Amino acid sequence: MADDLRPLVATASQILAAYDHGDLVWGHASARDPQGRGAWIKAAGQEQPTSS
């Protein structure tokens, strides 16, 4: 399941950026790992997030 979350966060971040909501504070997508290993969020300064 966690492998499915990373591409979703990347796609959501790309959609937000396309509509000028790519700011890390106000326009970010994130997902918490269901196994408790942390969370995925767009890295600071990354214009086009990727799923890899």
XYZ file of N, CA and C in Angstrom:
156
model
N 0.803 -1.199 0.000
C 0.000 0.000 0.000
C 0.849 1.267 0.000
N 1.940 1.270 0.746
C 2.792 2.450 0.814
C 3.354 2.807 -0.553
N 3.660 1.800 -1.365
C 4.173 2.076 -2.706
C 3.135 2.781 -3.562
N 1.849 2.585 -3.267
C 0.785 3.251 -4.001
C 0.643 4.711 -3.590
N 1.079 5.077 -2.392
C 0.901 6.434 -1.890
C 1.858 7.428 -2.530
N 3.087 7.029 -2.773
C 4.075 7.965 -3.317
C 3.661 8.535 -4.664
N 3.221 7.718 -5.625
C 2.779 8.301 -6.897
C 1.551 9.206 -6.728
N 0.687 8.888 -5.784
C -0.490 9.735 -5.549
C -0.084 11.103 -4.995
N 0.874 11.121 -4.079
C 1.360 12.391 -3.538
C 2.033 13.195 -4.644
N 2.830 12.540 -5.474
C 3.502 13.237 -6.578
C 2.488 13.820 -7.553
N 1.481 13.047 -7.920
C 0.461 13.527 -8.850
C -0.327 14.682 -8.247
N -0.707 14.550 -6.991
C -1.441 15.626 -6.318
C -0.604 16.901 -6.263
N 0.687 16.781 -5.998
C 1.571 17.945 -5.948
C 1.692 18.595 -7.318
N 1.754 17.785 -8.371
C 1.829 18.321 -9.730
C 0.551 19.077 -10.094
N -0.587 18.554 -9.688
C -1.854 19.230 -9.955
C -1.903 20.559 -9.210
N -1.518 20.573 -7.946
C -1.496 21.821 -7.187
C -0.562 22.841 -7.834
N 0.623 22.401 -8.257
C 1.587 23.302 -8.892
C 1.042 23.860 -10.204
N 0.307 23.062 -10.957
C -0.259 23.510 -12.236
C -1.241 24.661 -12.033
N -1.843 24.728 -10.852
C -2.794 25.789 -10.538
C -2.207 26.825 -9.586
N -0.851 26.936 -9.618
C -0.114 27.912 -8.799
C -0.339 27.738 -7.299
N -0.485 26.508 -6.871
C -0.600 26.210 -5.443
C 0.521 25.264 -5.019
N 1.711 25.483 -5.560
C 2.823 24.595 -5.298
C 3.680 24.975 -4.115
N 3.290 26.007 -3.375
C 4.042 26.437 -2.209
C 4.085 25.315 -1.173
N 5.224 25.119 -0.537
C 5.374 24.026 0.430
C 4.470 24.199 1.648
N 4.217 25.440 2.034
C 3.401 25.685 3.215
C 1.910 25.617 2.894
N 1.473 26.363 1.903
C 0.040 26.495 1.626
C -0.478 25.515 0.600
N 0.365 24.982 -0.237
C -0.111 24.089 -1.284
C 0.718 22.829 -1.373
N 0.519 21.922 -0.462
C 1.273 20.674 -0.535
C 0.343 19.487 -0.283
N 0.732 18.368 -0.849
C 0.034 17.105 -0.600
C 0.970 16.221 0.210
N 0.413 15.454 1.100
C 1.224 14.545 1.895
C 0.416 13.297 2.215
N 1.119 12.245 2.600
C 0.460 11.002 2.995
C 1.277 10.363 4.109
N 0.598 9.862 5.092
C 1.255 9.159 6.198
C 1.366 7.679 5.848
N 2.542 7.116 6.086
C 2.769 5.700 5.822
C 1.930 4.865 6.795
N 1.111 3.957 6.285
C 0.262 3.153 7.170
C 1.053 2.216 8.082
N 2.337 1.978 7.758
C 3.167 1.116 8.583
C 3.990 1.910 9.600
N 3.729 3.224 9.679
C 4.389 4.056 10.680
C 5.816 4.446 10.379
N 6.236 4.378 9.111
C 7.620 4.717 8.760
C 7.812 6.196 8.470
N 6.774 6.989 8.566
C 6.906 8.417 8.305
C 5.804 8.911 7.381
N 6.124 9.953 6.641
C 5.160 10.551 5.724
C 5.886 10.981 4.461
N 5.152 11.062 3.383
C 5.699 11.557 2.119
C 5.114 12.928 1.862
N 6.000 13.848 1.490
C 5.606 15.218 1.192
C 6.579 15.758 0.146
N 6.124 16.725 -0.627
C 7.001 17.332 -1.627
C 8.207 17.963 -0.944
N 9.382 17.746 -1.493
C 10.599 18.322 -0.943
C 10.645 19.828 -1.218
N 11.215 20.590 -0.311
C 11.346 22.039 -0.480
C 12.144 22.349 -1.748
N 11.646 23.275 -2.536
C 12.334 23.698 -3.752
C 12.140 22.789 -4.946
N 11.375 21.768 -4.804
C 11.158 20.834 -5.907
C 9.932 21.287 -6.708
N 10.180 21.733 -7.927
C 9.105 22.258 -8.754
C 8.192 21.157 -9.299
N 8.768 20.073 -9.761
C 8.002 18.965 -10.320
C 8.264 17.703 -9.519
N 7.427 17.404 -8.538
C 7.645 16.195 -7.750
C 7.481 14.950 -8.596
N 8.227 13.929 -8.245
C 8.134 12.663 -8.963
C 7.842 11.552 -7.970
N 7.416 10.436 -8.488
C 7.076 9.317 -7.618
C 8.263 8.428 -7.307
N 9.405 8.674 -7.894
C 10.569 7.817 -7.643
C 11.448 8.356 -6.557
